[in-house]
C-alpha positions as CSV (number, residue, x, y, z in Angstrom):
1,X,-140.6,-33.7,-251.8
2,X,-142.0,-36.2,-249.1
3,X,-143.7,-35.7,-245.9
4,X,-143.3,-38.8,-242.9
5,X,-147.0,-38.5,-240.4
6,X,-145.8,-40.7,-237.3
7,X,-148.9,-40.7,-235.0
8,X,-149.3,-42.6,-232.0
9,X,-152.4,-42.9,-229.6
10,X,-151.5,-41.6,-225.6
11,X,-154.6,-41.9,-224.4
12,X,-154.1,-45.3,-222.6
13,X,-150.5,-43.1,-221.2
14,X,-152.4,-40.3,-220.5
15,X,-155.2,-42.5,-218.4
16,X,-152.5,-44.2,-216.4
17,X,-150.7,-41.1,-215.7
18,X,-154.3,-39.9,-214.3
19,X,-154.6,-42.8,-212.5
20,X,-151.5,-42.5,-210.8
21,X,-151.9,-39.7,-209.8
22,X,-155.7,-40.6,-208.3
23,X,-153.7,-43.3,-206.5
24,X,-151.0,-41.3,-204.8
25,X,-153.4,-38.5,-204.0
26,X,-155.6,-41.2,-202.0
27,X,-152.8,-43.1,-200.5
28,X,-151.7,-39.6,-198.3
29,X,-154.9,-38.9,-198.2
30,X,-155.3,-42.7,-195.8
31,X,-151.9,-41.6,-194.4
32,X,-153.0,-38.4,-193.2
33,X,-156.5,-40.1,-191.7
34,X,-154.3,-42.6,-189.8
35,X,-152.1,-39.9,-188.2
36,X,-154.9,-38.2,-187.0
37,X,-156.8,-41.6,-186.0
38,X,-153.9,-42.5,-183.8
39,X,-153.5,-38.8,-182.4
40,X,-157.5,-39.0,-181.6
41,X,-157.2,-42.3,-179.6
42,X,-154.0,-41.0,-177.0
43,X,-156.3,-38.2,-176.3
44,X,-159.1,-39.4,-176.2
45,X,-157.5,-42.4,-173.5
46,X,-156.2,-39.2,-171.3
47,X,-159.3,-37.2,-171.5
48,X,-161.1,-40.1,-170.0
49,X,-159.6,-40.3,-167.2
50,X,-160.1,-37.1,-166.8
51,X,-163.9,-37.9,-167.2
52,X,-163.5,-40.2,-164.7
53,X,-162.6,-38.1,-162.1
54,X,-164.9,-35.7,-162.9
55,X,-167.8,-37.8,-163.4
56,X,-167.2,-39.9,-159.8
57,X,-166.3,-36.8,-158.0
58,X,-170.1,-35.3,-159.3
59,X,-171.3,-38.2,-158.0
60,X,-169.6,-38.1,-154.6
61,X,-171.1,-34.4,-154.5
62,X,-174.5,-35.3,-155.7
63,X,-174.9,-37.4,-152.4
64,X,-173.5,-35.2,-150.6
65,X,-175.6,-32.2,-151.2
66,X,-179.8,-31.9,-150.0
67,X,-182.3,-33.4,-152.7
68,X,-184.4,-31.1,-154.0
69,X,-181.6,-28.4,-153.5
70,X,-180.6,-25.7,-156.8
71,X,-177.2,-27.4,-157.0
72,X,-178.2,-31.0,-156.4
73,X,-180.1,-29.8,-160.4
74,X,-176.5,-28.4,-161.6
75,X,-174.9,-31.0,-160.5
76,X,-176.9,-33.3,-162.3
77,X,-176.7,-31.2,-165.4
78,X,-172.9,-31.8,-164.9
79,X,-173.2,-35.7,-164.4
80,X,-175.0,-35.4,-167.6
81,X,-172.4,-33.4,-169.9
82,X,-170.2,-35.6,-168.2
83,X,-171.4,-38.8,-169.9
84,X,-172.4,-37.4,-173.4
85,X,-168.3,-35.8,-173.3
86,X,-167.8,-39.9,-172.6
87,X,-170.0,-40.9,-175.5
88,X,-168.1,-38.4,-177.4
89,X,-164.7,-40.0,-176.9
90,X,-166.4,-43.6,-177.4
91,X,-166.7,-42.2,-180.9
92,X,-163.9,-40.6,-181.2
93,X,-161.4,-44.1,-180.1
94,X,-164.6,-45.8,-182.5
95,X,-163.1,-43.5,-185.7
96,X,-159.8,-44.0,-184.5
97,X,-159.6,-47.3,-184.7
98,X,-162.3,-47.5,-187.9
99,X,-164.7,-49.5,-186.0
100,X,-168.7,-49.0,-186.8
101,X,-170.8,-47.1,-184.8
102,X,-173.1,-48.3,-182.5
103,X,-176.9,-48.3,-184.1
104,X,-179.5,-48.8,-181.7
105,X,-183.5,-47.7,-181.2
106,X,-183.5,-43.9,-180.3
107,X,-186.3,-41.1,-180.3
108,X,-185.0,-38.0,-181.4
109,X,-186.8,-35.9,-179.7
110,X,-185.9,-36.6,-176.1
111,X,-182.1,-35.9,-177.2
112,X,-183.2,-33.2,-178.7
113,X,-184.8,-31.6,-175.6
114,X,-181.7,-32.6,-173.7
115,X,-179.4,-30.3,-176.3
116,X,-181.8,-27.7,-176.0
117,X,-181.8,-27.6,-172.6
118,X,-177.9,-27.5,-172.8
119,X,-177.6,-25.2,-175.6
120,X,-180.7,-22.3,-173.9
121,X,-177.9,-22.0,-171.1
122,X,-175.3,-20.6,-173.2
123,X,-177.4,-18.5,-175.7
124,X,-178.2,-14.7,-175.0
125,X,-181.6,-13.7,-173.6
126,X,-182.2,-12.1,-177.0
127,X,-182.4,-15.2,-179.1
128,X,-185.8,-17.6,-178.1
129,X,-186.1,-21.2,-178.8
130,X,-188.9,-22.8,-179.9
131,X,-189.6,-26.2,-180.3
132,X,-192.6,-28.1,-182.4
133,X,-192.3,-32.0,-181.5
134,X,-194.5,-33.6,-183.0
135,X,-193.1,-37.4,-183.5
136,X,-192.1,-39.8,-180.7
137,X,-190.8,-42.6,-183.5
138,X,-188.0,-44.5,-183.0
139,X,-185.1,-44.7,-185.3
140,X,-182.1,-46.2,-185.8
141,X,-179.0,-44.2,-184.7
142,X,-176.3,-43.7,-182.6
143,X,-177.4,-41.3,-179.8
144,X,-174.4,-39.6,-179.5
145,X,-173.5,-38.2,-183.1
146,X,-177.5,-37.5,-183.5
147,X,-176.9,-35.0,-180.3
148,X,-173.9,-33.9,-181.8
149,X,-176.1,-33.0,-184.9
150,X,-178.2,-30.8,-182.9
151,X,-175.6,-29.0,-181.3
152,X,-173.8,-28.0,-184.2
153,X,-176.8,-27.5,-186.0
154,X,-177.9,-25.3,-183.1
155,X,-175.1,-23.5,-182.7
156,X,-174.6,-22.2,-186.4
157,X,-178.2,-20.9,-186.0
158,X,-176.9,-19.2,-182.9
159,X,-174.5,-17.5,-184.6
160,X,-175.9,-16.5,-187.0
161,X,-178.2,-14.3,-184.7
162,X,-175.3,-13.3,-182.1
163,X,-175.4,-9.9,-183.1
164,X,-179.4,-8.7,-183.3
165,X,-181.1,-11.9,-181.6
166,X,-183.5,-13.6,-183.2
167,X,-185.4,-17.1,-183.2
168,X,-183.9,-20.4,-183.2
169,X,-186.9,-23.0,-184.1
170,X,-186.9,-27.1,-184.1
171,X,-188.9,-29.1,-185.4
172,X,-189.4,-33.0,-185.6
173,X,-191.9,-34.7,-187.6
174,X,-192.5,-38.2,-189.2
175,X,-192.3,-38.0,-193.3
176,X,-192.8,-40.0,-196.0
177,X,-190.2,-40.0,-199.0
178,X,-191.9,-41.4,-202.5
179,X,-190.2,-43.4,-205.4
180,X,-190.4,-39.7,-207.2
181,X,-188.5,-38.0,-204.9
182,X,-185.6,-40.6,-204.3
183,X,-185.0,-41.2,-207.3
184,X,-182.2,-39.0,-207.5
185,X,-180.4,-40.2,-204.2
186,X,-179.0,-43.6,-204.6
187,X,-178.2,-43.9,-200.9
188,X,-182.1,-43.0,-199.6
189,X,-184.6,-45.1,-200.6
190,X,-188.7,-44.9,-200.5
191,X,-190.7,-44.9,-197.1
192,X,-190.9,-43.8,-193.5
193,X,-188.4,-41.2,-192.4
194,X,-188.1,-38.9,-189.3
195,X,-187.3,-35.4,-190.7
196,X,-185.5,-32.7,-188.4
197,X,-185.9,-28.5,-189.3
198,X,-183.6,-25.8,-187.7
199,X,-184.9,-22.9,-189.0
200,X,-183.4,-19.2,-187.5
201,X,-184.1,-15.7,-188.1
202,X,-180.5,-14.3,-188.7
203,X,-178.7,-12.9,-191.6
């Protein structure tokens, strides 16, 4: 009685099988992205010139209308959605076309008194905003996805008080991030930071 053992080793099969399959998954994955990049930039060329019109027809209406009057202040507000919605679709073509984002010196806080002003417009009377500034430094951003960070930010809170109200609190504050403490994020390293709190009372 004799007994044959063939054995071989698939790990290297097995591991290129893997790969494969890591490699097909990321190829539709980039497919996928550059469908939607080159649906994003056709609308976002016919939604600007919708913007256009709206934002020189506000214009037209702001010199039209008495300073100093109530809707000489809405129309402004309008101008002003206006050209964040046209930021918005700068950034939109910018991912479309995978182009980098524009970094420049920005404070924080004055975009975030501009979202809060927007976003106190559309919130019930039962949910209060309140706001603790206390940092006027600069960083380096781009001005619209850091308003577009509020917002959302913002708005989740919101929701998350639609039903009983509540308080929707900012805060803004300089901070400073040791070795210890970044140790564990390879992307953030030690020093000066600006940190940003939205803090709400809901469920």
């Amino acid at each position: 009685i004799g007994i044959t053992a063939v054995m071989r080793d698939a790990t290297d099969i097995k591991r290129e099988k893997i790969e494969k399959k890591e490699l097909e998954k990321k190829l539709r994955q980039s497919q996928k992205l550059e469908a939607i990049g080159t649906l994003a930039g056709g609308i976002s060329h016919d939604f600007n010139n919708i913007l256009t019109a709206i934002l020189g027809y506000t214009e037209i209406a702001i010199e039209e209308v008495d300073e100093g009057s109530p809707v000489s202040d809405f129309l402004d507000e309008v101008y002003n959605a206006g050209l964040r919605a046209r930021d918005l679709v700068k950034q939109i073509l910018a991912f479309a076309r995978q182009t980098e984002q524009e970094l420049k010196p920005i404070r924080v806080d004055l975009i975030a008194k501009e979202a809060l002003k927007l976003i106190r417009s559309t919130l019930p009377t039962t949910i209060e905003i309140v706001q603790h500034f206390k940092s006027k430094s600069l960083v380096m951003a781009d001005p619209t996805q850091i308003h577009q960070i509020i917002m959302n930010l913002c708005a989740n809170a919101a929701h998350a008080m639609e039903e009983e109200g509540g308080t929707l609190t900012v805060r803004i504050k300089d901070a400073v991030l040791a070795p210890q403490i970044t140790v564990n994020y390879p992307d953030l390293g030690p020093g000066f930071y600006l940190k940003l709190e939205v803090e709400d009372t809901g469920i």
